[in-house]
mmCIF file of C-alpha atoms and ligand atoms in Angstrom:
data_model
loop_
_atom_site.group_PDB
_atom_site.id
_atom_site.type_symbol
_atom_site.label_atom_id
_atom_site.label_comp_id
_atom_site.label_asym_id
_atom_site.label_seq_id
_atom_site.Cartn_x
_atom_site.Cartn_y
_atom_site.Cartn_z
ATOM 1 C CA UNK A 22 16.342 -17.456 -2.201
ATOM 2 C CA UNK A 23 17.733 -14.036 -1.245
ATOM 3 C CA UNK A 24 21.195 -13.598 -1.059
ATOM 4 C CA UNK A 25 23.051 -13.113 2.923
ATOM 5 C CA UNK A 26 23.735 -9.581 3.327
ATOM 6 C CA UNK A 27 26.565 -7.808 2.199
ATOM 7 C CA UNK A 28 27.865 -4.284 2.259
ATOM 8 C CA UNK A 29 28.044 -2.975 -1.430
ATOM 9 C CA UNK A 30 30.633 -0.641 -2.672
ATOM 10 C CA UNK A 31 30.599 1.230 -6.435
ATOM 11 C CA UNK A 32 34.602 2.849 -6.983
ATOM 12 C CA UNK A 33 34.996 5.302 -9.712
ATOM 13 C CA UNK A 34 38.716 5.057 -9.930
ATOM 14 C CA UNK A 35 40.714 1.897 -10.092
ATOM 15 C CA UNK A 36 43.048 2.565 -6.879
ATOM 16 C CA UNK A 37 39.640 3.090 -4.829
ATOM 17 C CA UNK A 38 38.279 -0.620 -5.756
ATOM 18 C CA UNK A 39 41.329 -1.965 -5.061
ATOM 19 C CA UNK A 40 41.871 -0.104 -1.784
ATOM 20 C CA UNK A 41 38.066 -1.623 -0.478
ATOM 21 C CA UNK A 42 39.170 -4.770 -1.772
ATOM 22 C CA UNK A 43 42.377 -5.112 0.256
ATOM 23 C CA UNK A 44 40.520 -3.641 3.075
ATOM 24 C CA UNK A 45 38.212 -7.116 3.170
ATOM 25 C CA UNK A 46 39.677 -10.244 2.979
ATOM 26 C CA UNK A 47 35.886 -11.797 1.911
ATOM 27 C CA UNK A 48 35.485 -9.043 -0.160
ATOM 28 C CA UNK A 49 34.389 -9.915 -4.142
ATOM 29 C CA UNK A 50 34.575 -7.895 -7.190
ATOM 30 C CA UNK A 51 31.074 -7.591 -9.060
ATOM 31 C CA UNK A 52 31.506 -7.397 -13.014
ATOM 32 C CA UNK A 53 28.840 -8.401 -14.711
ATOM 33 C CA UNK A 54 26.749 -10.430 -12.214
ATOM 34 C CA UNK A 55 26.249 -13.042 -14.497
ATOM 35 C CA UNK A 56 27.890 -16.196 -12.481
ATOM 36 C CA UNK A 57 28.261 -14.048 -9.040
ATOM 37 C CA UNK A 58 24.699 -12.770 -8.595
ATOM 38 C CA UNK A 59 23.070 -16.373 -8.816
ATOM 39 C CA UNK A 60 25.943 -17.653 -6.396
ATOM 40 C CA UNK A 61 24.928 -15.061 -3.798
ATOM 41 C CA UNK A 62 21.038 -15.623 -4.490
ATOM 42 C CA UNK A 63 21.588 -19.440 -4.432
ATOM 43 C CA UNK A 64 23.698 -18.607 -1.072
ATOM 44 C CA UNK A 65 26.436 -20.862 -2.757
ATOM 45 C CA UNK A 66 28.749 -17.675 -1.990
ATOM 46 C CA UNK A 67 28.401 -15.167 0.683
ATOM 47 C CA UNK A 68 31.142 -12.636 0.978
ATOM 48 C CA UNK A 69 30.741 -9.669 3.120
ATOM 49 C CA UNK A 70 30.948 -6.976 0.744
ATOM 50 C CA UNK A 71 31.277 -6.489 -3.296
ATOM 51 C CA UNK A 72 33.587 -4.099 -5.100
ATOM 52 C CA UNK A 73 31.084 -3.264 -7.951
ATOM 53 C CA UNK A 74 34.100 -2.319 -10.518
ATOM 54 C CA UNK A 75 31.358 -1.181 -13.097
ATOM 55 C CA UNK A 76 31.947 2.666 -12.655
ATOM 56 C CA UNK A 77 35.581 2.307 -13.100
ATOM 57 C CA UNK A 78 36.572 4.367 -16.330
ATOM 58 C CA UNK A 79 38.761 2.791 -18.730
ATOM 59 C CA UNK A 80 38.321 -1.126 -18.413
ATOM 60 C CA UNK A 81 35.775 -1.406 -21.247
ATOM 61 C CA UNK A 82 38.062 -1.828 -24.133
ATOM 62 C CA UNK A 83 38.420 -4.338 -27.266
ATOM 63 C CA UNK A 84 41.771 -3.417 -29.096
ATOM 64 C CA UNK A 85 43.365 -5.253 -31.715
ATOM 65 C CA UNK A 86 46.493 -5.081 -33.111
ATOM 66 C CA UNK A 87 48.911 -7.341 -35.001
ATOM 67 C CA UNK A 88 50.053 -9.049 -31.474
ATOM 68 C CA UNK A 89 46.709 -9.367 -30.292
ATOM 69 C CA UNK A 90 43.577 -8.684 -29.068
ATOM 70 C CA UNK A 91 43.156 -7.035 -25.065
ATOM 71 C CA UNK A 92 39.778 -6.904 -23.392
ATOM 72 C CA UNK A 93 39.595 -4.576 -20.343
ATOM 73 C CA UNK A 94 37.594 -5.964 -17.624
ATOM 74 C CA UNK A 95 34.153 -4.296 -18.314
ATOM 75 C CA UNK A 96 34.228 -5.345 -22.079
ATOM 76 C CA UNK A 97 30.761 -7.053 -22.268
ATOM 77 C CA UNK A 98 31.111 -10.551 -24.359
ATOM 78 C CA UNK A 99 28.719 -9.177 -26.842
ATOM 79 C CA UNK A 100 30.941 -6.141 -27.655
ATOM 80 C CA UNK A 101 34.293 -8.080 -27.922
ATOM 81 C CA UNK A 102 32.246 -11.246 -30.133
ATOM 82 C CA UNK A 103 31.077 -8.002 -32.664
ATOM 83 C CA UNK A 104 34.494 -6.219 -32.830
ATOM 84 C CA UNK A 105 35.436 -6.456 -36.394
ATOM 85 C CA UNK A 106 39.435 -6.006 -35.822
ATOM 86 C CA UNK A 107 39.236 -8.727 -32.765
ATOM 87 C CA UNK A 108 37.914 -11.062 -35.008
ATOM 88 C CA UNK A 109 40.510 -10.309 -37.748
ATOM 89 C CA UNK A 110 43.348 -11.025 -35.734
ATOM 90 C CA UNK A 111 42.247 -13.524 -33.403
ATOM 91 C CA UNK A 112 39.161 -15.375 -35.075
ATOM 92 C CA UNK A 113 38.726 -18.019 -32.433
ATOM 93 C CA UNK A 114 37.763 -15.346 -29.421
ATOM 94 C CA UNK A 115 34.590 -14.756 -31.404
ATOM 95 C CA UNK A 116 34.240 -18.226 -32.638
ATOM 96 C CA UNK A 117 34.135 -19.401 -29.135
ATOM 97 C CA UNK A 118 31.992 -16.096 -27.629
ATOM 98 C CA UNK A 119 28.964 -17.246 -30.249
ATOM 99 C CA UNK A 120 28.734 -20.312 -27.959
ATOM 100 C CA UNK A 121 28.488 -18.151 -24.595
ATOM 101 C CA UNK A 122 25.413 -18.623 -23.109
ATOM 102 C CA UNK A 123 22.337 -16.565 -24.225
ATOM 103 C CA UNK A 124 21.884 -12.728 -25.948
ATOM 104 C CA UNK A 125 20.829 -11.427 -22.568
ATOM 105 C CA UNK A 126 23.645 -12.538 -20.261
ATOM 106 C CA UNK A 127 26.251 -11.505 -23.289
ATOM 107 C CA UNK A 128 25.300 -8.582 -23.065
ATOM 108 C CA UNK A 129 25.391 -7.937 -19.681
ATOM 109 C CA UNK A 130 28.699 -11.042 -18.857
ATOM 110 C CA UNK A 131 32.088 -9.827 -19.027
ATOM 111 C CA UNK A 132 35.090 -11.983 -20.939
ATOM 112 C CA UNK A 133 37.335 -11.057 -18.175
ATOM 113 C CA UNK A 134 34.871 -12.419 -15.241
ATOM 114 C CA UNK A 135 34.798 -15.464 -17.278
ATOM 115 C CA UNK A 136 37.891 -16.210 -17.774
ATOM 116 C CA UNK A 137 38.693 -15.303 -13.938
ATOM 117 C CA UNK A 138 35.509 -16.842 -12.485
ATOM 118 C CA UNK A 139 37.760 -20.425 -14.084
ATOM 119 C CA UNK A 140 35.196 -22.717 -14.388
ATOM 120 C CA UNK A 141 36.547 -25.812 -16.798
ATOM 121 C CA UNK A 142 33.040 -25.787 -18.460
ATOM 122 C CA UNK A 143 32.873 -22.063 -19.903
ATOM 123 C CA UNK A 144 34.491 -21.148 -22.971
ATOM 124 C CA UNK A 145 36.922 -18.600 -22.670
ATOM 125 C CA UNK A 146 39.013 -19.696 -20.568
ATOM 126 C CA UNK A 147 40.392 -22.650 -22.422
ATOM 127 C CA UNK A 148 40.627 -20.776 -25.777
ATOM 128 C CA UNK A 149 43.376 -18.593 -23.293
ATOM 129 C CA UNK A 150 44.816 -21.230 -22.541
ATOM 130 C CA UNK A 151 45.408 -23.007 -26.119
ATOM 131 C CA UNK A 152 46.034 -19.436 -27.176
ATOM 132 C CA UNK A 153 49.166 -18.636 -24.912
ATOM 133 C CA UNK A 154 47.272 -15.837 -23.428
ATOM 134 C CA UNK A 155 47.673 -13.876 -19.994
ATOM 135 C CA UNK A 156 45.603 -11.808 -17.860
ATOM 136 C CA UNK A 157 46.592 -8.554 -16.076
ATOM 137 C CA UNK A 158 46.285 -8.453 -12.676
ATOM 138 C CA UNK A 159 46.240 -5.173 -10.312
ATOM 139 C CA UNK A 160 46.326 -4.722 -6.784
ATOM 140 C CA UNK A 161 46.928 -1.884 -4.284
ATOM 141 C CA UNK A 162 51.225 -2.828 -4.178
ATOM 142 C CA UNK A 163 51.417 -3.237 -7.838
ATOM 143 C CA UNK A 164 50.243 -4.877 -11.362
ATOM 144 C CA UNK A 165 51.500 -8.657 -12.767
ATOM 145 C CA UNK A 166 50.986 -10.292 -15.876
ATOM 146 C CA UNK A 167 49.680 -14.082 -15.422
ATOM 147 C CA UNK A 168 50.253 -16.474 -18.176
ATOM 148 C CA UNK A 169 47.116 -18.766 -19.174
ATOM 149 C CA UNK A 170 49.222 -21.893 -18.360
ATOM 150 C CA UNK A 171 49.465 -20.542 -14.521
ATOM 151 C CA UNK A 172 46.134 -19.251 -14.118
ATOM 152 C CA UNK A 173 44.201 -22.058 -13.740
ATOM 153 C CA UNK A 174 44.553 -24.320 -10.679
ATOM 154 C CA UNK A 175 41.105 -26.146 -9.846
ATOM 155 C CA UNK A 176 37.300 -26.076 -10.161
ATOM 156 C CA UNK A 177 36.757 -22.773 -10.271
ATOM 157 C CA UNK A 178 40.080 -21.686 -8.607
ATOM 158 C CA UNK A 179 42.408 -19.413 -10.050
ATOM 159 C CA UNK A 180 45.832 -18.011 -9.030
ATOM 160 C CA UNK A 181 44.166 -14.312 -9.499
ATOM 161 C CA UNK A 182 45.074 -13.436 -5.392
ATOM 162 C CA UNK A 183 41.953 -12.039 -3.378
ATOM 163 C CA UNK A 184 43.119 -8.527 -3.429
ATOM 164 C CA UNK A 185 43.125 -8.377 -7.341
ATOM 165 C CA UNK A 186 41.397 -7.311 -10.215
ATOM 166 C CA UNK A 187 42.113 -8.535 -13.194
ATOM 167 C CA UNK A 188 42.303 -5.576 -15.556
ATOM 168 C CA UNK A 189 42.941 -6.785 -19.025
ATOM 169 C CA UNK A 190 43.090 -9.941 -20.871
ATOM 170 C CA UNK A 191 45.172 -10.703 -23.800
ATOM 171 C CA UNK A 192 44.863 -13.011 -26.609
ATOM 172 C CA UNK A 193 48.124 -13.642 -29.000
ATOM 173 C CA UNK A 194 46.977 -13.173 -32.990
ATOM 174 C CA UNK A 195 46.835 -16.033 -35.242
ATOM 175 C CA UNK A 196 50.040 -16.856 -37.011
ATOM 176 C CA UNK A 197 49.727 -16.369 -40.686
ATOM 177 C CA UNK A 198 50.203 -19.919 -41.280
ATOM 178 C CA UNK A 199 47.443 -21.187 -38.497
ATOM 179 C CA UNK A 200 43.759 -22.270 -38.931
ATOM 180 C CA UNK A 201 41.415 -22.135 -36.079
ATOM 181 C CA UNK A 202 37.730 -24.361 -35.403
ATOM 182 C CA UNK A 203 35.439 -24.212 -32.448
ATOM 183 C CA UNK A 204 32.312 -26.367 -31.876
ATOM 184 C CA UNK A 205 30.525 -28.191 -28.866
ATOM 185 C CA UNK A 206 27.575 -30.192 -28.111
ATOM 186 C CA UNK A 207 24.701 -28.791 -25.820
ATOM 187 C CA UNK A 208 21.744 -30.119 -24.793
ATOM 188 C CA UNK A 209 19.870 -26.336 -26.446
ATOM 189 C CA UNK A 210 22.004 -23.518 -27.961
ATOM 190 C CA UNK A 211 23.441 -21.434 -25.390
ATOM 191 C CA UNK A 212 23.759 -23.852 -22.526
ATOM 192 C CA UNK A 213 26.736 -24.824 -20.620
ATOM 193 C CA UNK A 214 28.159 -27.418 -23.031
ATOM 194 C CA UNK A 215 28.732 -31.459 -22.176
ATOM 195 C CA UNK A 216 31.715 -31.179 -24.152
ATOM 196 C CA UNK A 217 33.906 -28.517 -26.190
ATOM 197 C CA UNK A 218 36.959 -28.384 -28.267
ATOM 198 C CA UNK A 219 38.872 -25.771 -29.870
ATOM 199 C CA UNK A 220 41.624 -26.499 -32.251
ATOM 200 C CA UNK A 221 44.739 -24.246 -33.730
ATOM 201 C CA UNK A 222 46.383 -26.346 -37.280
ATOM 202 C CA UNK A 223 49.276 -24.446 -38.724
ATOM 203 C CA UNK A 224 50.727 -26.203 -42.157
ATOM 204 C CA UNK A 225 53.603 -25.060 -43.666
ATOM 205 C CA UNK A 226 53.462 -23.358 -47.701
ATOM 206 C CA UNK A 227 53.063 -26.835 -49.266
ATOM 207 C CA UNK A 228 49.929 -27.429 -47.065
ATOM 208 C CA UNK A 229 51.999 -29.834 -44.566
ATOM 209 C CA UNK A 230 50.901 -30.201 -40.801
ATOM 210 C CA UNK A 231 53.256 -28.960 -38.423
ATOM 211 C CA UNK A 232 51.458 -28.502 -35.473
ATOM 212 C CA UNK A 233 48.126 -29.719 -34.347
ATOM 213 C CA UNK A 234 46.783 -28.070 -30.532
ATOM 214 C CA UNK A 235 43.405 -28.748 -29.419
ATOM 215 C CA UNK A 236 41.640 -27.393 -25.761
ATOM 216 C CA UNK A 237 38.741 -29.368 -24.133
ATOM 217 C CA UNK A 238 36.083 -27.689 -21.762
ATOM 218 C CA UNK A 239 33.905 -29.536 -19.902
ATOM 219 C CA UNK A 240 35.632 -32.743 -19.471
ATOM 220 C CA UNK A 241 37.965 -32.216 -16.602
ATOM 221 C CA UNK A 242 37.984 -29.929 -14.072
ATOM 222 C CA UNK A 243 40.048 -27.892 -15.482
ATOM 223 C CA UNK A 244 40.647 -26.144 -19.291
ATOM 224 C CA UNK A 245 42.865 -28.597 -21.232
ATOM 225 C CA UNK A 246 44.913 -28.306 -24.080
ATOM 226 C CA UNK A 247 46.465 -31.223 -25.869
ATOM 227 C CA UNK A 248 49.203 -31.050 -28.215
ATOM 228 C CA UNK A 249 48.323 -33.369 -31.040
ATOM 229 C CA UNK A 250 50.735 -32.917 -33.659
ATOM 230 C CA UNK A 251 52.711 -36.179 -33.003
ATOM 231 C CA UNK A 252 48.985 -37.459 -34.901
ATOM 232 C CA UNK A 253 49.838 -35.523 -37.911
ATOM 233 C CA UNK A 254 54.092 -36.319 -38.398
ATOM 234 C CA UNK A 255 52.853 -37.283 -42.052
ATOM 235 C CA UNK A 256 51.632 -33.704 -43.114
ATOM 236 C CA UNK A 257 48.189 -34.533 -43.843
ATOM 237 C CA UNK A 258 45.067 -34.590 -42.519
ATOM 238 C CA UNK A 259 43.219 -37.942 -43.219
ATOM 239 C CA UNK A 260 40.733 -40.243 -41.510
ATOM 240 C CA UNK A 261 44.011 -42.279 -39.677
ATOM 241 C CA UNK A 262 45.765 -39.175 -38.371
ATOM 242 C CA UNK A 263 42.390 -38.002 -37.369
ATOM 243 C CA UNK A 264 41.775 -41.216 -35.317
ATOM 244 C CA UNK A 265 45.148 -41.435 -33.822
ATOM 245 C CA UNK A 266 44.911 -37.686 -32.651
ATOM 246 C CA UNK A 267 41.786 -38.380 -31.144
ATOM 247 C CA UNK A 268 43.319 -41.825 -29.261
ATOM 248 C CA UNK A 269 46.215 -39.403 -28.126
ATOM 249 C CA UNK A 270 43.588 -36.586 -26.820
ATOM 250 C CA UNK A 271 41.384 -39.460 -25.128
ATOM 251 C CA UNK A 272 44.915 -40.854 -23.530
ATOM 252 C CA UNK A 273 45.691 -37.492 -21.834
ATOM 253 C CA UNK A 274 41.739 -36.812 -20.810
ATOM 254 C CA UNK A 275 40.216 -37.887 -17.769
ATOM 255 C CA UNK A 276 36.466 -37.498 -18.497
ATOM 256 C CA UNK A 277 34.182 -36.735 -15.909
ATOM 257 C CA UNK A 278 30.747 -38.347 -14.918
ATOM 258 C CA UNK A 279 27.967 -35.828 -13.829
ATOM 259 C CA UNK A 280 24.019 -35.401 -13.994
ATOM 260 C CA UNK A 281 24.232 -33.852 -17.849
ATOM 261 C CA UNK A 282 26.331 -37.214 -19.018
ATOM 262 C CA UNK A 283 28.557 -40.064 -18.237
ATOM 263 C CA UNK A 284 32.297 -40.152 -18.516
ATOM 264 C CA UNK A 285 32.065 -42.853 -21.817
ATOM 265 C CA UNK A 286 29.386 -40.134 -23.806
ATOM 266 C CA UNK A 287 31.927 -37.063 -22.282
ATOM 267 C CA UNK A 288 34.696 -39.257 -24.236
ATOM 268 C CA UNK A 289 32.763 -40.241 -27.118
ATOM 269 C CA UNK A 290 32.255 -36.678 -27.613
ATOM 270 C CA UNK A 291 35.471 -35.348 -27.088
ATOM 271 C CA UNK A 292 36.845 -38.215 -29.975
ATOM 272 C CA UNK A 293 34.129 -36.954 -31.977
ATOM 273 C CA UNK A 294 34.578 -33.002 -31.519
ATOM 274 C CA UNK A 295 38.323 -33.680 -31.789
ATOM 275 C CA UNK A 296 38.160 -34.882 -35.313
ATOM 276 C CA UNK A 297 35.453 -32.621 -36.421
ATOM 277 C CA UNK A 298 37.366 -29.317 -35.075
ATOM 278 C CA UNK A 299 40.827 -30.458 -36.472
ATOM 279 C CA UNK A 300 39.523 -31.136 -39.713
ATOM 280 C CA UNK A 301 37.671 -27.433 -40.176
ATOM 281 C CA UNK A 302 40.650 -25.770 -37.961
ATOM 282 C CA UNK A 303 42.944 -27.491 -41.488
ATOM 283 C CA UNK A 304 40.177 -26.383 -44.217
ATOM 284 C CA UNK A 305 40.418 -22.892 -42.108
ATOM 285 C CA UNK A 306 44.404 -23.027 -42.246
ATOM 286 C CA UNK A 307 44.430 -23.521 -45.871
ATOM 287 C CA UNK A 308 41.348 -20.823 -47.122
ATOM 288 C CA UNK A 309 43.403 -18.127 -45.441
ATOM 289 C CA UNK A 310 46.569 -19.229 -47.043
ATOM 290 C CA UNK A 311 44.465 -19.146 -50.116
ATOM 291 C CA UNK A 312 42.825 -15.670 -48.896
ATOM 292 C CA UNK A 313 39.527 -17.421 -48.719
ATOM 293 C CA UNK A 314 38.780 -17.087 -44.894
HETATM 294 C C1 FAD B 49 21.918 -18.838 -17.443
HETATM 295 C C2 FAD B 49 23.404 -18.630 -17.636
HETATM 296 C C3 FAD B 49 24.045 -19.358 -18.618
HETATM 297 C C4 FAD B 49 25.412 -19.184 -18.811
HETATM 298 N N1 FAD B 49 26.014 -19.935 -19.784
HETATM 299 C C5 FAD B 49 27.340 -19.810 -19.983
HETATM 300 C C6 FAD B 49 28.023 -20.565 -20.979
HETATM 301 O O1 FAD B 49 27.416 -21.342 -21.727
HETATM 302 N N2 FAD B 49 29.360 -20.397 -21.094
HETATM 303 C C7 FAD B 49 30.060 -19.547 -20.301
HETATM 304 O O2 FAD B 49 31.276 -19.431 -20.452
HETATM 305 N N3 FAD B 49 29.457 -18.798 -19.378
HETATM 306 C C8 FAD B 49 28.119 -18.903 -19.192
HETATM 307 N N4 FAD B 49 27.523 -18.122 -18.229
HETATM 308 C C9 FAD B 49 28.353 -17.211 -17.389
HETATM 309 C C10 FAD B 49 28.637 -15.871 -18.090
HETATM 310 O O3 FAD B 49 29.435 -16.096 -19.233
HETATM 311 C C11 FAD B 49 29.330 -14.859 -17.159
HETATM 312 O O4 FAD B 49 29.406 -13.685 -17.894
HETATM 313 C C12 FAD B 49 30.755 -15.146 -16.675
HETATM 314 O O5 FAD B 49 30.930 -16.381 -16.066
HETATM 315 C C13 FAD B 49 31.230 -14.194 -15.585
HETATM 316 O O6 FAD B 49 31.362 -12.891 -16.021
HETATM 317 P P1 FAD B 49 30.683 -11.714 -15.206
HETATM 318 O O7 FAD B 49 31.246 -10.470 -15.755
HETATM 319 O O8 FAD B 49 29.204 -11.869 -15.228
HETATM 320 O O9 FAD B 49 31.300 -11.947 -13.736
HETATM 321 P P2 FAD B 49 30.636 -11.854 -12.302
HETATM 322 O O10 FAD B 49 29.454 -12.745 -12.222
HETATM 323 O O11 FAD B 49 30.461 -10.430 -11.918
HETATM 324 O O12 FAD B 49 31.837 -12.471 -11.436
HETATM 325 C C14 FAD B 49 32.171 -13.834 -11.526
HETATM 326 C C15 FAD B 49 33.371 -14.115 -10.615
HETATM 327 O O13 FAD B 49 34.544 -13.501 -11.142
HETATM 328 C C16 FAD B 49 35.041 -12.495 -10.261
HETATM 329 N N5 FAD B 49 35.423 -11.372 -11.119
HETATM 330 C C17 FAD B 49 34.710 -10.871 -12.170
HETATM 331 N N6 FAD B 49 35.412 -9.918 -12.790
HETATM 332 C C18 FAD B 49 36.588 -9.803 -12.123
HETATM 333 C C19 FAD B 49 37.738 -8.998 -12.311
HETATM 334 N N7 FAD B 49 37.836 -8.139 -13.332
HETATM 335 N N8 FAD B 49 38.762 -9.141 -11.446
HETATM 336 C C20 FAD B 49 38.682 -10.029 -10.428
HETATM 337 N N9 FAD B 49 37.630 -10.839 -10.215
HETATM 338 C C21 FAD B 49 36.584 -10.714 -11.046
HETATM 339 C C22 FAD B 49 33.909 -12.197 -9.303
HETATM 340 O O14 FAD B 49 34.380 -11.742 -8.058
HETATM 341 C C23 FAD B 49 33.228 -13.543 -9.202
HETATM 342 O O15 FAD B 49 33.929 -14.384 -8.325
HETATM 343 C C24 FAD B 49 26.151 -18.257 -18.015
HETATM 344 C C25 FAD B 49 25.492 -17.503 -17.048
HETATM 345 C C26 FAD B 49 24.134 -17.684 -16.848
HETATM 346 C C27 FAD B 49 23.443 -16.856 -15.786
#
């Protein structure tokens, strides 16, 4: 199908894309194209014009630091999954990126758009949110930060206003005493998972728990994060903590039923993935204490 027309506009400075998208309430900003160009040819979206934001200089940036790592807005997931110092510091942004979709659409698919675009089965946007991450958000009367925990309101809804870009994402470093794990099940590499969890263990020097967070995506409609620690009050990591903290996930889930899976396999999953991530997010946690990782 052939998308319903639209006027197109391509900005070269920041203030002109968001001048032409306050001037058009059903205006949308083009990134990468990868979720927003099969919407428009699948005529599941329509707006009346797009803000193509790719010739705005300056939004293409990975930088790392010891607070974090920030992504400008035309960072392509490829480039931000290969930078060495984003890995460094935050480990589970790349972890996470390997399970994006294919080579091609990497390369082409912003991490911002994802994280914006808020759907509850993509990846980024619940590592933000177990993170304690924010976006950046510009517009033509000023620029806001929005924390992870307030960006994400329903299936594919965010609180990112109309007349906004989101500029830059930011991703907190790992604590030195934290461990991080990603995995998911897929019916073939690349695709939109049936279930994903990433976890964050941090143990204290003598190797004792003392906090336990995992995020879901592709359970509920939106990213979740569970705090799990109550699992692990006796320090360790065994198969009876493991079971508990995936009881306590499953308690706080509300897995969904749709054509790729029922809601018992989506939970069966998520018990499995739980236990599976926490256990390598601990054996992560305790090579880098050991200087392994
Ligand atoms: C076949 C296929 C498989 C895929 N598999 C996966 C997968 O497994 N996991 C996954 O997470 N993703 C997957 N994707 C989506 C991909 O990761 C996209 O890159 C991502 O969803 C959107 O980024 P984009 O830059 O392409 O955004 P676009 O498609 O350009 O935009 C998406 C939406 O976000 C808005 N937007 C984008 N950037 C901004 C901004 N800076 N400010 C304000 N609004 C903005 C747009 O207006 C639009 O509403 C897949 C895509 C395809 C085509």
């Amino acid at each position: 199908m052939k998308p319903a027309p639209f006027s197109y506009s391509r900005p070269t400075t920041l203030e002109e894309a968001l001048a032409d998208l306050a001037a058009d309430p059903d205006a949308k900003v083009l990134a990468g194209g990868q979720s927003l160009v099969p919407l428009l040819s699948m005529r599941l979206a329509a707006p009346s014009a797009l803000v193509d934001i790719n010739a705005v200089p300056g939004l293409d940036h990975v930088r790392a630091d010891e607070e974090g790592v920030r992504v400008g807005a035309l960072a392509r997931h490829a480039a931000v999954m290969a930078d060495p110092a984003a890995r460094r510091v935050q480990p589970l942004v790349s972890l996470a990126l390997e399970r994006v979709a294919h080579p091609t659409i990497r390369n082409r698919g912003t991490t911002v758009g994802s994280l914006v675009h808020a759907d509850a089965s993509a990846e980024m946007p619940v590592v933000l949110v177990l993170l304690g991450g924010s976006i950046t958000a510009a517009s033509a009367t000023g620029t806001r930060t929005i924390e992870a925990a307030d960006l994400y309101v329903g299936p594919l809804e965010s609180t990112l206003r109309h007349d906004e870009i989101a500029t830059e994402a930011f991703f907190p470093a790992l604590p030195d005493d934290a461990g991080v794990a990603f995995d998911e099940i897929a019916r073939r590499h690349g695709d939109y998972a049936l279930c994903g969890v990433a976890a964050v263990v941090r143990a204290d020097e003598a190797g004792t728990i003392t906090s336990v967070r995992a995020g879901y995506l592709s359970v509920s409609d939106l990213p979740t994060v569970v705090d799990l620690s109550e699992a692990f009050a006796a320090g360790a990591v065994d198969e009876a903590s493991l079971d508990a903290a995936a009881d306590l996930a499953l308690a706080s889930l509300e897995p969904a039923a749709d054509i790729h899976a029922t809601a018992d396999y989506r939970a069966h999953l998520a018990r499995v993935l739980t236990k599976r991530v926490v256990r390598q997010a601990h054996d992560d946690c305790t090579a880098r204490r050991e200087g392994d990782a």
